[in-house]
Every structure is written in structure tokens, then in C-alpha cells.
PDB file of C-alpha atoms and ligand atoms in Angstrom:
ATOM      1  CA  UNK A  26      -8.728 -29.477  12.685  1.00 90.00           C
ATOM      2  CA  UNK A  27      -8.752 -26.066  11.698  1.00 96.00           C
ATOM      3  CA  UNK A  28      -5.482 -26.179  10.169  1.00 97.00           C
ATOM      4  CA  UNK A  29      -5.725 -29.139   7.995  1.00 97.00           C
ATOM      5  CA  UNK A  30      -9.295 -27.968   6.767  1.00 97.00           C
ATOM      6  CA  UNK A  31      -7.865 -24.717   5.592  1.00 98.00           C
ATOM      7  CA  UNK A  32      -4.861 -26.133   4.008  1.00 98.00           C
ATOM      8  CA  UNK A  33      -6.811 -28.707   1.865  1.00 98.00           C
ATOM      9  CA  UNK A  34      -9.010 -25.994   0.715  1.00 98.00           C
ATOM     10  CA  UNK A  35      -5.886 -23.718  -0.108  1.00 97.00           C
ATOM     11  CA  UNK A  36      -4.205 -26.462  -2.186  1.00 96.00           C
ATOM     12  CA  UNK A  37      -7.408 -26.658  -4.325  1.00 96.00           C
ATOM     13  CA  UNK A  38      -8.540 -23.095  -4.474  1.00 96.00           C
ATOM     14  CA  UNK A  39      -5.446 -20.649  -4.200  1.00 95.00           C
ATOM     15  CA  UNK A  40      -4.965 -18.108  -6.809  1.00 94.00           C
ATOM     16  CA  UNK A  41      -1.918 -18.126  -8.891  1.00 92.00           C
ATOM     17  CA  UNK A  42       0.011 -15.307  -7.701  1.00 93.00           C
ATOM     18  CA  UNK A  43       3.292 -14.043  -8.945  1.00 91.00           C
ATOM     19  CA  UNK A  44       4.608 -13.915  -5.458  1.00 92.00           C
ATOM     20  CA  UNK A  45       3.850 -17.479  -4.705  1.00 88.00           C
ATOM     21  CA  UNK A  46       6.230 -19.858  -5.812  1.00 77.00           C
ATOM     22  CA  UNK A  47       7.394 -23.354  -4.867  1.00 70.00           C
ATOM     23  CA  UNK A  48      10.987 -21.983  -3.935  1.00 79.00           C
ATOM     24  CA  UNK A  49      10.625 -19.318  -1.235  1.00 86.00           C
ATOM     25  CA  UNK A  50      12.013 -15.939  -2.151  1.00 91.00           C
ATOM     26  CA  UNK A  51      11.958 -13.621   0.726  1.00 92.00           C
ATOM     27  CA  UNK A  52      12.734 -10.471  -1.320  1.00 94.00           C
ATOM     28  CA  UNK A  53       9.451 -11.150  -3.211  1.00 95.00           C
ATOM     29  CA  UNK A  54       7.593 -11.888  -0.670  1.00 95.00           C
ATOM     30  CA  UNK A  55       8.621  -8.723   1.284  1.00 95.00           C
ATOM     31  CA  UNK A  56       8.117  -6.755  -1.951  1.00 96.00           C
ATOM     32  CA  UNK A  57       4.531  -8.362  -2.535  1.00 96.00           C
ATOM     33  CA  UNK A  58       3.460  -7.949   1.438  1.00 94.00           C
ATOM     34  CA  UNK A  59       4.690  -3.679   0.949  1.00 95.00           C
ATOM     35  CA  UNK A  60       2.963  -3.775  -2.215  1.00 96.00           C
ATOM     36  CA  UNK A  61      -0.264  -5.007  -0.872  1.00 94.00           C
ATOM     37  CA  UNK A  62      -0.864  -2.694   1.719  1.00 90.00           C
ATOM     38  CA  UNK A  63      -3.492  -0.534   1.062  1.00 85.00           C
ATOM     39  CA  UNK A  64      -3.518  -1.906  -2.886  1.00 90.00           C
ATOM     40  CA  UNK A  65      -5.350  -4.469  -4.795  1.00 92.00           C
ATOM     41  CA  UNK A  66      -4.126  -7.580  -6.082  1.00 94.00           C
ATOM     42  CA  UNK A  67      -5.350  -6.719  -9.519  1.00 94.00           C
ATOM     43  CA  UNK A  68      -3.214  -3.391  -8.979  1.00 95.00           C
ATOM     44  CA  UNK A  69      -0.193  -4.978  -7.821  1.00 96.00           C
ATOM     45  CA  UNK A  70       0.229  -8.005 -10.143  1.00 96.00           C
ATOM     46  CA  UNK A  71       1.778  -5.660 -13.164  1.00 96.00           C
ATOM     47  CA  UNK A  72       3.743  -3.300 -10.900  1.00 96.00           C
ATOM     48  CA  UNK A  73       5.256  -6.409  -9.141  1.00 97.00           C
ATOM     49  CA  UNK A  74       6.457  -8.068 -12.372  1.00 96.00           C
ATOM     50  CA  UNK A  75       7.616  -4.770 -13.547  1.00 96.00           C
ATOM     51  CA  UNK A  76       9.684  -4.276 -10.313  1.00 97.00           C
ATOM     52  CA  UNK A  77      11.020  -7.723 -10.243  1.00 96.00           C
ATOM     53  CA  UNK A  78      12.129  -7.584 -13.910  1.00 97.00           C
ATOM     54  CA  UNK A  79      13.836  -4.158 -13.177  1.00 97.00           C
ATOM     55  CA  UNK A  80      15.402  -5.231  -9.907  1.00 97.00           C
ATOM     56  CA  UNK A  81      15.491  -9.174  -9.658  1.00 95.00           C
ATOM     57  CA  UNK A  82      17.322  -9.231  -6.445  1.00 93.00           C
ATOM     58  CA  UNK A  83      17.684  -7.048  -2.791  1.00 93.00           C
ATOM     59  CA  UNK A  84      21.232  -6.170  -4.165  1.00 93.00           C
ATOM     60  CA  UNK A  85      19.877  -4.775  -7.673  1.00 95.00           C
ATOM     61  CA  UNK A  86      17.344  -2.414  -5.668  1.00 96.00           C
ATOM     62  CA  UNK A  87      19.991  -1.488  -2.956  1.00 94.00           C
ATOM     63  CA  UNK A  88      22.423  -0.229  -5.594  1.00 95.00           C
ATOM     64  CA  UNK A  89      19.841   2.250  -7.402  1.00 97.00           C
ATOM     65  CA  UNK A  90      18.898   5.431  -6.302  1.00 96.00           C
ATOM     66  CA  UNK A  91      15.686   6.862  -4.408  1.00 95.00           C
ATOM     67  CA  UNK A  92      14.433   8.739  -7.381  1.00 95.00           C
ATOM     68  CA  UNK A  93      14.459   5.858  -9.506  1.00 96.00           C
ATOM     69  CA  UNK A  94      12.409   3.472  -6.933  1.00 96.00           C
ATOM     70  CA  UNK A  95      10.146   6.266  -6.699  1.00 95.00           C
ATOM     71  CA  UNK A  96       9.786   6.949 -10.410  1.00 95.00           C
ATOM     72  CA  UNK A  97       8.765   3.118 -10.695  1.00 96.00           C
ATOM     73  CA  UNK A  98       6.316   3.511  -7.627  1.00 95.00           C
ATOM     74  CA  UNK A  99       4.577   6.220  -9.349  1.00 92.00           C
ATOM     75  CA  UNK A 100       0.660   6.140  -9.011  1.00 89.00           C
ATOM     76  CA  UNK A 101       0.994   2.977  -6.268  1.00 92.00           C
ATOM     77  CA  UNK A 102       0.567   5.701  -3.779  1.00 89.00           C
ATOM     78  CA  UNK A 103       1.619   5.677  -0.004  1.00 89.00           C
ATOM     79  CA  UNK A 104       5.206   6.668  -1.141  1.00 92.00           C
ATOM     80  CA  UNK A 105       6.533   6.254   2.311  1.00 91.00           C
ATOM     81  CA  UNK A 106       6.580   2.351   1.583  1.00 93.00           C
ATOM     82  CA  UNK A 107       8.904   3.038  -1.348  1.00 94.00           C
ATOM     83  CA  UNK A 108      11.182   5.198   0.672  1.00 94.00           C
ATOM     84  CA  UNK A 109      11.145   2.323   3.319  1.00 92.00           C
ATOM     85  CA  UNK A 110      11.878  -0.383   0.662  1.00 94.00           C
ATOM     86  CA  UNK A 111      14.809   1.484  -0.577  1.00 95.00           C
ATOM     87  CA  UNK A 112      16.212   2.395   2.861  1.00 93.00           C
ATOM     88  CA  UNK A 113      15.641  -1.341   3.889  1.00 93.00           C
ATOM     89  CA  UNK A 114      17.209  -2.852   1.150  1.00 93.00           C
ATOM     90  CA  UNK A 115      20.406  -0.621   1.301  1.00 92.00           C
ATOM     91  CA  UNK A 116      20.333  -1.455   5.016  1.00 89.00           C
ATOM     92  CA  UNK A 117      20.099  -5.125   4.224  1.00 86.00           C
ATOM     93  CA  UNK A 118      22.115  -5.263   1.268  1.00 69.00           C
ATOM     94  CA  UNK A 119      22.861  -9.020   1.317  1.00 71.00           C
ATOM     95  CA  UNK A 120      20.202 -11.090   2.951  1.00 76.00           C
ATOM     96  CA  UNK A 121      17.086 -11.169   4.803  1.00 82.00           C
ATOM     97  CA  UNK A 122      17.015 -11.814   8.491  1.00 90.00           C
ATOM     98  CA  UNK A 123      14.461 -14.752   9.115  1.00 90.00           C
ATOM     99  CA  UNK A 124      12.922 -14.107  12.486  1.00 93.00           C
ATOM    100  CA  UNK A 125      10.011 -11.638  13.237  1.00 94.00           C
ATOM    101  CA  UNK A 126      12.622 -10.192  16.232  1.00 95.00           C
ATOM    102  CA  UNK A 127      15.256  -9.155  13.623  1.00 93.00           C
ATOM    103  CA  UNK A 128      12.772  -8.217  10.862  1.00 95.00           C
ATOM    104  CA  UNK A 129      10.927  -5.657  12.625  1.00 94.00           C
ATOM    105  CA  UNK A 130      13.928  -3.823  13.414  1.00 92.00           C
ATOM    106  CA  UNK A 131      14.266  -2.889   9.766  1.00 91.00           C
ATOM    107  CA  UNK A 132      12.851   0.225   8.232  1.00 87.00           C
ATOM    108  CA  UNK A 133       9.054   0.380   7.382  1.00 86.00           C
ATOM    109  CA  UNK A 134       8.605  -3.145   8.623  1.00 92.00           C
ATOM    110  CA  UNK A 135       5.914  -3.059  11.266  1.00 93.00           C
ATOM    111  CA  UNK A 136       4.625  -6.302  13.169  1.00 94.00           C
ATOM    112  CA  UNK A 137       2.406  -7.314  10.335  1.00 95.00           C
ATOM    113  CA  UNK A 138       5.033  -7.358   7.514  1.00 95.00           C
ATOM    114  CA  UNK A 139       7.684  -9.106  10.096  1.00 96.00           C
ATOM    115  CA  UNK A 140       5.321 -11.755  10.976  1.00 97.00           C
ATOM    116  CA  UNK A 141       4.240 -12.377   7.162  1.00 96.00           C
ATOM    117  CA  UNK A 142       7.830 -12.640   6.088  1.00 95.00           C
ATOM    118  CA  UNK A 143       8.930 -14.794   8.917  1.00 96.00           C
ATOM    119  CA  UNK A 144       5.903 -17.202   8.281  1.00 96.00           C
ATOM    120  CA  UNK A 145       5.665 -17.062   4.377  1.00 95.00           C
ATOM    121  CA  UNK A 146       9.388 -16.796   3.229  1.00 94.00           C
ATOM    122  CA  UNK A 147      10.869 -18.736   6.340  1.00 95.00           C
ATOM    123  CA  UNK A 148       7.610 -21.009   7.390  1.00 94.00           C
ATOM    124  CA  UNK A 149       8.328 -19.672  10.970  1.00 95.00           C
ATOM    125  CA  UNK A 150       5.477 -20.108  13.324  1.00 96.00           C
ATOM    126  CA  UNK A 151       4.457 -16.369  13.116  1.00 97.00           C
ATOM    127  CA  UNK A 152       0.887 -14.796  13.444  1.00 98.00           C
ATOM    128  CA  UNK A 153       0.569 -12.463  10.638  1.00 97.00           C
ATOM    129  CA  UNK A 154      -2.806 -10.369  11.294  1.00 97.00           C
ATOM    130  CA  UNK A 155      -4.269  -8.207   8.347  1.00 95.00           C
ATOM    131  CA  UNK A 156      -7.585  -7.101   7.505  1.00 94.00           C
ATOM    132  CA  UNK A 157      -8.470 -10.301   5.893  1.00 96.00           C
ATOM    133  CA  UNK A 158      -7.482 -12.778   8.774  1.00 97.00           C
ATOM    134  CA  UNK A 159      -9.186 -10.334  11.402  1.00 97.00           C
ATOM    135  CA  UNK A 160     -12.572 -10.891   9.442  1.00 97.00           C
ATOM    136  CA  UNK A 161     -12.122 -14.407   9.325  1.00 98.00           C
ATOM    137  CA  UNK A 162     -11.433 -14.936  12.793  1.00 98.00           C
ATOM    138  CA  UNK A 163     -13.576 -12.025  14.406  1.00 98.00           C
ATOM    139  CA  UNK A 164     -16.207 -14.437  12.603  1.00 98.00           C
ATOM    140  CA  UNK A 165     -14.998 -17.787  13.642  1.00 98.00           C
ATOM    141  CA  UNK A 166     -14.750 -16.944  17.209  1.00 98.00           C
ATOM    142  CA  UNK A 167     -17.404 -14.010  17.375  1.00 98.00           C
ATOM    143  CA  UNK A 168     -14.948 -11.273  18.430  1.00 97.00           C
ATOM    144  CA  UNK A 169     -16.698  -8.132  18.515  1.00 92.00           C
ATOM    145  CA  UNK A 170     -14.061  -5.926  20.235  1.00 92.00           C
ATOM    146  CA  UNK A 171     -13.715  -2.291  18.611  1.00 91.00           C
ATOM    147  CA  UNK A 172      -9.967  -3.235  18.383  1.00 91.00           C
ATOM    148  CA  UNK A 173      -9.827  -6.546  17.732  1.00 94.00           C
ATOM    149  CA  UNK A 174      -6.267  -7.319  16.553  1.00 95.00           C
ATOM    150  CA  UNK A 175      -4.816  -7.994  19.797  1.00 95.00           C
ATOM    151  CA  UNK A 176      -7.745 -10.895  20.590  1.00 97.00           C
ATOM    152  CA  UNK A 177      -7.122 -12.350  16.871  1.00 97.00           C
ATOM    153  CA  UNK A 178      -3.383 -12.344  17.157  1.00 97.00           C
ATOM    154  CA  UNK A 179      -3.742 -14.453  20.322  1.00 97.00           C
ATOM    155  CA  UNK A 180      -6.298 -16.597  18.750  1.00 98.00           C
ATOM    156  CA  UNK A 181      -4.488 -17.135  15.775  1.00 98.00           C
ATOM    157  CA  UNK A 182      -1.027 -18.107  17.823  1.00 97.00           C
ATOM    158  CA  UNK A 183      -3.123 -21.179  19.194  1.00 97.00           C
ATOM    159  CA  UNK A 184      -4.239 -22.099  15.596  1.00 97.00           C
ATOM    160  CA  UNK A 185      -1.000 -22.158  13.898  1.00 97.00           C
ATOM    161  CA  UNK A 186       0.410 -25.580  12.653  1.00 97.00           C
ATOM    162  CA  UNK A 187       3.940 -27.104  12.869  1.00 94.00           C
ATOM    163  CA  UNK A 188       4.430 -27.529   9.398  1.00 94.00           C
ATOM    164  CA  UNK A 189       3.469 -25.425   6.342  1.00 96.00           C
ATOM    165  CA  UNK A 190       3.293 -22.350   8.566  1.00 96.00           C
ATOM    166  CA  UNK A 191       3.902 -20.048   5.432  1.00 95.00           C
ATOM    167  CA  UNK A 192       1.081 -21.856   3.450  1.00 96.00           C
ATOM    168  CA  UNK A 193      -1.484 -21.629   6.416  1.00 98.00           C
ATOM    169  CA  UNK A 194      -0.863 -17.712   7.062  1.00 97.00           C
ATOM    170  CA  UNK A 195      -1.616 -17.457   3.009  1.00 97.00           C
ATOM    171  CA  UNK A 196      -4.293 -19.729   3.216  1.00 97.00           C
ATOM    172  CA  UNK A 197      -6.094 -17.653   6.152  1.00 98.00           C
ATOM    173  CA  UNK A 198      -5.425 -14.462   4.065  1.00 97.00           C
ATOM    174  CA  UNK A 199      -6.940 -16.515   0.983  1.00 97.00           C
ATOM    175  CA  UNK A 200      -9.957 -17.296   2.491  1.00 98.00           C
ATOM    176  CA  UNK A 201     -10.557 -13.912   3.616  1.00 97.00           C
ATOM    177  CA  UNK A 202     -10.077 -12.758   0.397  1.00 96.00           C
ATOM    178  CA  UNK A 203     -12.115 -15.091  -1.785  1.00 97.00           C
ATOM    179  CA  UNK A 204     -14.775 -16.871   0.678  1.00 98.00           C
ATOM    180  CA  UNK A 205     -14.978 -14.867   4.048  1.00 98.00           C
ATOM    181  CA  UNK A 206     -15.585 -11.449   2.288  1.00 96.00           C
ATOM    182  CA  UNK A 207     -16.671  -8.339   4.076  1.00 95.00           C
ATOM    183  CA  UNK A 208     -19.835  -8.488   2.201  1.00 93.00           C
ATOM    184  CA  UNK A 209     -21.799 -11.688   1.061  1.00 94.00           C
ATOM    185  CA  UNK A 210     -19.507 -14.402   2.375  1.00 97.00           C
ATOM    186  CA  UNK A 211     -19.701 -17.491   0.932  1.00 97.00           C
ATOM    187  CA  UNK A 212     -20.297 -19.513   4.024  1.00 97.00           C
ATOM    188  CA  UNK A 213     -21.919 -22.526   2.168  1.00 96.00           C
ATOM    189  CA  UNK A 214     -18.718 -23.502   0.648  1.00 94.00           C
ATOM    190  CA  UNK A 215     -16.127 -22.362   3.222  1.00 98.00           C
ATOM    191  CA  UNK A 216     -13.954 -25.226   5.063  1.00 98.00           C
ATOM    192  CA  UNK A 217     -14.521 -23.889   8.437  1.00 98.00           C
ATOM    193  CA  UNK A 218     -18.212 -23.436   8.491  1.00 96.00           C
ATOM    194  CA  UNK A 219     -18.721 -26.274  11.056  1.00 96.00           C
ATOM    195  CA  UNK A 220     -17.254 -24.587  13.807  1.00 97.00           C
ATOM    196  CA  UNK A 221     -17.704 -20.946  12.765  1.00 98.00           C
ATOM    197  CA  UNK A 222     -19.406 -19.336  15.508  1.00 98.00           C
ATOM    198  CA  UNK A 223     -20.841 -16.303  13.719  1.00 98.00           C
ATOM    199  CA  UNK A 224     -22.303 -18.923  10.943  1.00 98.00           C
ATOM    200  CA  UNK A 225     -23.705 -21.124  13.341  1.00 97.00           C
ATOM    201  CA  UNK A 226     -25.610 -18.480  15.208  1.00 97.00           C
ATOM    202  CA  UNK A 227     -26.590 -16.725  12.055  1.00 96.00           C
ATOM    203  CA  UNK A 228     -24.599 -13.459  12.596  1.00 95.00           C
ATOM    204  CA  UNK A 229     -22.027 -13.241  10.030  1.00 96.00           C
ATOM    205  CA  UNK A 230     -22.779  -9.734   9.262  1.00 92.00           C
ATOM    206  CA  UNK A 231     -21.988  -8.452  12.836  1.00 94.00           C
ATOM    207  CA  UNK A 232     -18.618  -9.502  12.807  1.00 96.00           C
ATOM    208  CA  UNK A 233     -15.921  -7.670  13.043  1.00 95.00           C
ATOM    209  CA  UNK A 234     -17.631  -4.860  14.575  1.00 93.00           C
ATOM    210  CA  UNK A 235     -17.941  -2.228  11.895  1.00 88.00           C
ATOM    211  CA  UNK A 236     -17.207   1.544  13.167  1.00 85.00           C
ATOM    212  CA  UNK A 237     -18.729   4.650  12.167  1.00 85.00           C
ATOM    213  CA  UNK A 238     -16.621   6.244   9.210  1.00 83.00           C
ATOM    214  CA  UNK A 239     -15.083   9.387  10.204  1.00 85.00           C
ATOM    215  CA  UNK A 240     -15.300  12.509   8.024  1.00 91.00           C
ATOM    216  CA  UNK A 241     -12.128  13.751   6.708  1.00 93.00           C
ATOM    217  CA  UNK A 242     -10.859  17.613   6.470  1.00 96.00           C
ATOM    218  CA  UNK A 243     -10.566  19.141   3.183  1.00 97.00           C
ATOM    219  CA  UNK A 244      -7.397  21.391   2.656  1.00 97.00           C
ATOM    220  CA  UNK A 245      -6.925  24.227   0.035  1.00 97.00           C
ATOM    221  CA  UNK A 246      -3.917  25.183  -2.002  1.00 95.00           C
ATOM    222  CA  UNK A 247      -2.822  26.993  -5.210  1.00 94.00           C
ATOM    223  CA  UNK A 248      -0.285  25.221  -7.681  1.00 95.00           C
ATOM    224  CA  UNK A 249       1.481  27.219 -10.008  1.00 93.00           C
ATOM    225  CA  UNK A 250       2.289  25.972 -13.442  1.00 93.00           C
ATOM    226  CA  UNK A 251       5.271  27.672 -14.428  1.00 92.00           C
ATOM    227  CA  UNK A 252       6.542  27.231 -18.314  1.00 90.00           C
ATOM    228  CA  UNK A 253       9.524  28.632 -20.028  1.00 89.00           C
ATOM    229  CA  UNK A 254       9.408  29.905 -23.630  1.00 89.00           C
ATOM    230  CA  UNK A 255      10.375  26.604 -24.962  1.00 92.00           C
ATOM    231  CA  UNK A 256       7.578  24.873 -23.272  1.00 90.00           C
ATOM    232  CA  UNK A 257       9.736  23.616 -20.232  1.00 93.00           C
ATOM    233  CA  UNK A 258       7.789  23.062 -16.840  1.00 94.00           C
ATOM    234  CA  UNK A 259       9.241  24.002 -13.520  1.00 94.00           C
ATOM    235  CA  UNK A 260       9.250  21.248 -11.010  1.00 96.00           C
ATOM    236  CA  UNK A 261      10.629  21.063  -7.546  1.00 95.00           C
ATOM    237  CA  UNK A 262      11.445  18.367  -5.199  1.00 95.00           C
ATOM    238  CA  UNK A 263       9.456  17.694  -1.827  1.00 95.00           C
ATOM    239  CA  UNK A 264      11.234  17.456   1.429  1.00 92.00           C
ATOM    240  CA  UNK A 265      12.523  13.998   2.048  1.00 89.00           C
ATOM    241  CA  UNK A 266      10.393  13.187   4.894  1.00 87.00           C
ATOM    242  CA  UNK A 267       6.639  13.504   5.318  1.00 88.00           C
ATOM    243  CA  UNK A 268       3.784  13.253   2.924  1.00 92.00           C
ATOM    244  CA  UNK A 269       4.793  12.543  -0.623  1.00 93.00           C
ATOM    245  CA  UNK A 270       8.720  13.149   0.890  1.00 92.00           C
ATOM    246  CA  UNK A 271      11.449  13.257  -1.932  1.00 92.00           C
ATOM    247  CA  UNK A 272       8.720  13.080  -4.864  1.00 94.00           C
ATOM    248  CA  UNK A 273       8.503  15.931  -7.547  1.00 96.00           C
ATOM    249  CA  UNK A 274       6.047  18.549  -7.453  1.00 96.00           C
ATOM    250  CA  UNK A 275       4.567  21.850  -9.466  1.00 95.00           C
ATOM    251  CA  UNK A 276       4.985  24.673  -6.707  1.00 94.00           C
ATOM    252  CA  UNK A 277       2.079  25.186  -4.438  1.00 94.00           C
ATOM    253  CA  UNK A 278       1.231  27.218  -1.417  1.00 93.00           C
ATOM    254  CA  UNK A 279       1.255  25.537   1.958  1.00 94.00           C
ATOM    255  CA  UNK A 280      -1.916  23.347   2.237  1.00 95.00           C
ATOM    256  CA  UNK A 281      -4.214  24.951   4.567  1.00 95.00           C
ATOM    257  CA  UNK A 282      -7.404  24.228   6.294  1.00 93.00           C
ATOM    258  CA  UNK A 283      -8.683  27.746   5.250  1.00 90.00           C
ATOM    259  CA  UNK A 284      -9.901  28.371   1.809  1.00 87.00           C
ATOM    260  CA  UNK A 285      -8.474  31.695   0.212  1.00 81.00           C
ATOM    261  CA  UNK A 286     -10.568  33.645  -2.061  1.00 78.00           C
ATOM    262  CA  UNK A 287      -9.055  33.271  -5.507  1.00 69.00           C
ATOM    263  CA  UNK A 288      -8.515  36.336  -7.669  1.00 70.00           C
ATOM    264  CA  UNK A 289      -8.391  34.756 -10.672  1.00 65.00           C
ATOM    265  CA  UNK A 290     -10.410  31.668 -11.863  1.00 73.00           C
ATOM    266  CA  UNK A 291      -8.518  28.414 -13.219  1.00 84.00           C
ATOM    267  CA  UNK A 292      -9.239  25.013 -12.994  1.00 93.00           C
ATOM    268  CA  UNK A 293     -10.052  23.124  -9.638  1.00 95.00           C
ATOM    269  CA  UNK A 294      -8.436  19.739  -9.201  1.00 96.00           C
ATOM    270  CA  UNK A 295      -9.636  17.487  -6.038  1.00 97.00           C
ATOM    271  CA  UNK A 296      -7.633  14.492  -4.455  1.00 96.00           C
ATOM    272  CA  UNK A 297      -8.326  12.401  -1.612  1.00 95.00           C
ATOM    273  CA  UNK A 298      -5.281  11.177   0.760  1.00 93.00           C
ATOM    274  CA  UNK A 299      -6.378   8.929   3.577  1.00 87.00           C
ATOM    275  CA  UNK A 300      -6.565  11.578   6.173  1.00 92.00           C
ATOM    276  CA  UNK A 301      -7.656  14.718   4.362  1.00 96.00           C
ATOM    277  CA  UNK A 302      -8.890  15.773   1.008  1.00 97.00           C
ATOM    278  CA  UNK A 303      -7.106  18.497  -0.965  1.00 97.00           C
ATOM    279  CA  UNK A 304      -8.571  20.982  -3.377  1.00 97.00           C
ATOM    280  CA  UNK A 305      -6.062  22.649  -5.515  1.00 96.00           C
ATOM    281  CA  UNK A 306      -6.652  26.146  -7.727  1.00 94.00           C
ATOM    282  CA  UNK A 307      -4.394  26.168 -10.557  1.00 94.00           C
ATOM    283  CA  UNK A 308      -2.594  29.163 -12.041  1.00 91.00           C
ATOM    284  CA  UNK A 309      -0.255  29.780 -14.764  1.00 87.00           C
ATOM    285  CA  UNK A 310       2.775  31.919 -14.009  1.00 81.00           C
ATOM    286  CA  UNK A 311       5.186  33.131 -17.159  1.00 71.00           C
ATOM    287  CA  UNK A 312       7.350  35.750 -15.905  1.00 61.00           C
ATOM    288  CA  UNK A 313      10.403  34.877 -13.506  1.00 62.00           C
ATOM    289  CA  UNK A 314       9.263  33.958 -10.239  1.00 69.00           C
ATOM    290  CA  UNK A 315      10.875  33.252  -6.454  1.00 78.00           C
ATOM    291  CA  UNK A 316      10.459  29.573  -7.107  1.00 83.00           C
ATOM    292  CA  UNK A 317      13.514  27.370  -7.838  1.00 88.00           C
ATOM    293  CA  UNK A 318      13.659  23.958  -9.245  1.00 92.00           C
ATOM    294  CA  UNK A 319      14.337  21.971 -12.292  1.00 94.00           C
ATOM    295  CA  UNK A 320      12.885  22.580 -15.827  1.00 95.00           C
ATOM    296  CA  UNK A 321      11.471  19.475 -17.226  1.00 96.00           C
ATOM    297  CA  UNK A 322      10.296  19.236 -21.018  1.00 95.00           C
ATOM    298  CA  UNK A 323       6.848  17.837 -21.157  1.00 93.00           C
ATOM    299  CA  UNK A 324       7.928  14.899 -22.908  1.00 94.00           C
ATOM    300  CA  UNK A 325      10.199  13.843 -19.889  1.00 95.00           C
ATOM    301  CA  UNK A 326       7.799  14.318 -17.359  1.00 94.00           C
ATOM    302  CA  UNK A 327       7.279  10.581 -17.504  1.00 92.00           C
ATOM    303  CA  UNK A 328      11.235   9.979 -15.877  1.00 93.00           C
ATOM    304  CA  UNK A 329      10.421  11.932 -12.689  1.00 95.00           C
ATOM    305  CA  UNK A 330       8.775  10.590  -9.941  1.00 94.00           C
ATOM    306  CA  UNK A 331       5.157  12.398  -9.660  1.00 95.00           C
ATOM    307  CA  UNK A 332       2.722  11.623  -7.570  1.00 94.00           C
ATOM    308  CA  UNK A 333      -1.008  11.380  -8.636  1.00 94.00           C
ATOM    309  CA  UNK A 334      -2.140  14.637  -7.162  1.00 96.00           C
ATOM    310  CA  UNK A 335       0.714  16.362  -9.186  1.00 96.00           C
ATOM    311  CA  UNK A 336      -0.081  14.649 -12.328  1.00 95.00           C
ATOM    312  CA  UNK A 337      -3.951  15.462 -12.266  1.00 96.00           C
ATOM    313  CA  UNK A 338      -2.737  19.103 -11.617  1.00 96.00           C
ATOM    314  CA  UNK A 339      -0.543  19.013 -14.402  1.00 95.00           C
ATOM    315  CA  UNK A 340      -2.757  17.329 -16.831  1.00 94.00           C
ATOM    316  CA  UNK A 341      -5.552  20.310 -15.781  1.00 94.00           C
ATOM    317  CA  UNK A 342      -3.029  22.885 -15.891  1.00 90.00           C
ATOM    318  CA  UNK A 343      -1.400  22.194 -19.238  1.00 86.00           C
ATOM    319  CA  UNK A 344      -4.829  21.822 -20.847  1.00 80.00           C
ATOM    320  CA  UNK A 345      -5.963  25.544 -20.311  1.00 60.00           C
TER     321      UNK A 345
HETATM  322 FE1  LIG B 403     -16.204 -16.563   7.293  1.00 81.04          FE
HETATM  323 FE2  LIG B 403     -18.755 -18.032   6.530  1.00 81.04          FE
HETATM  324 FE3  LIG B 403     -16.324 -19.174   6.603  1.00 81.04          FE
HETATM  325 FE4  LIG B 403     -17.723 -18.265   8.951  1.00 81.04          FE
HETATM  326  S1  LIG B 403     -18.403 -19.964   7.490  1.00 81.04           S
HETATM  327  S2  LIG B 403     -15.338 -18.269   8.398  1.00 81.04           S
HETATM  328  S3  LIG B 403     -18.294 -16.370   8.363  1.00 81.04           S
HETATM  329  S4  LIG B 403     -16.952 -17.561   5.341  1.00 81.04           S
END
């Protein structure tokens, strides 16, 4: 049977990850699931440890300010995740609901995360479909839809076991990460190979369907490094909503699709977001300007929630 084979393999092959424990902890499951969206396991492990050390419980996280959470999140990117974590912790304060229906009502928890928490932390029969699960099941059932999530979810529901549902979910994800990898899957050592349609037909590389990558546009801006005589740098806070909401930044012009002619030559910084690339020209302003914000000594910059793009701008700007 699918689940028996998979669970037997998982019991032997699973990685020891800090959020996989004998005692189920919904807070840690939730945190790990949110951190792992768009971020690799290797990057997440030390950050997960640091986060849990600082805020061991849901109540600890709910009691601190958003600025503190954003500062801890620095470098992980996709900061809306941190904002939603904080909002969600405050909304819950005491404990997690255990069903998909209740979980999905919480800020920042979509169908995947709701199913993952319900399944992993509460052992419920919930179908959590992430990229790894899509790949394994699209191959196993030779699903070649342009958007296979719906079909994969339906198939997955038919495979869920009555016991060890959380382990089953993690096992399927683990198989996708370790064996049924995007390139060069290890089919000969896969517990599912006997019934895997893609393997049997010798067409593993054809599934799931690969869509051509879309070209992303470039936006342009000028960033202003303002320094006071004592060396302090002007930072301001971005609006609470939208890209990098609530994070700190050096003042910039609007990020526009048309490039402006630069009169003065300064360093150029490039950064890639999910949907666009950003090219920033850096200028120094020493005189009093119209910008408002707070003055921060260089040695204190680490205490502020600065996204990676701003760190790059400061690094390049403070050098020249
Ligand atoms: Fe993936 Fe190969 Fe296993 Fe099929 S046999 S599930 S393609 S690793």
C-alpha cells in the first residue's frame, strides 16, 4: 500500500530537523512551515533555532512588537510572512485551532499551511500540497495539467491513511526533497517505484509539466544616503502594507519602470524580487533635505529591521 511503503521508508530515511519532534508542537510546526515557504531548509534551521530561543511560545511572540519580529526576520525575505506571523500570534494569543477550517481564517494562513498544521501538528486527515508533493504525485499518477494542484489534492485525499497522518504528510514532502528531486530523481531507491506511472513508462522528466519562465521587468530608483556630521544615517519606515511593509529603508525615489538620466555617477545596486528586478543609483546628500525619519548611528543599524536590498544599498553607499 502507498502509505505503508512511504511510512516505512520515512521511518528509516527522514532527516532530523529541529521542528520534527516526538511531542507535537503546533507553534513550532506553524513557524517552520511559514519559514520554509520560499526559503531552503539549510537557511531555515539556524533561524528557526534563534526564533524559538527568543520566543519559545506563541504567547511570547504575541507579546513583542512587530519591529522586533521584523528585525529577527531580516535576510529571510518575503516580510509579509513575518507581519502575518505576528498578527496571527496576537489574534490567537493562547492556543492554535486544530482544524483546517479554523486555521485558514487566520492571517497569512492559506490552504497549504492550514492543511500542513492540521496534519502535522494535530494528525488530522488533511491534504497538504506543496511543491514537493505536486512533483511526487504528478509523476506517480502522470498528471500533466498546466496547474496540477487541484488534481494532485484530489488524488492525495484518496491516499491519506487513518493513522499517522502527520508523518504521512511529512514523508511525502521528504520523499520529494530527498528522492523524487526535480532533477535526477533516485528512482531505483524510491519506495513507490513499483507503481509509479512515470517511472514505469520511462517518462519521469516529463512530469510535472514545466512552464516556460516568464521574464520579469526591471524598475529603477535613486537612493539617498544622508549623513549627519556625527556619522548618523537617516532611515525611514516604509508604509505598513505592501512590499517590505513596516521595514526600515534609506529614502528613495519611487521605484519606476522608466530609467531616469543620472547627472551624478554613484554606485549602482541590483536586487531581484519575485516579480521584478530593481536597479538603484546611490547618491549622497549632506545638506538638510525634505526627508523625514530617524537618525541611526552606523553601529546601531543591526538593531533595525532592514531588508536585504537596503543593506546592499547601505553597504555600497557607505563605501564611496
Ligand atoms: Fe519519483 Fe521516481 Fe519515485 Fe516515481 S519512482 S515517485 S519518479 S522517485
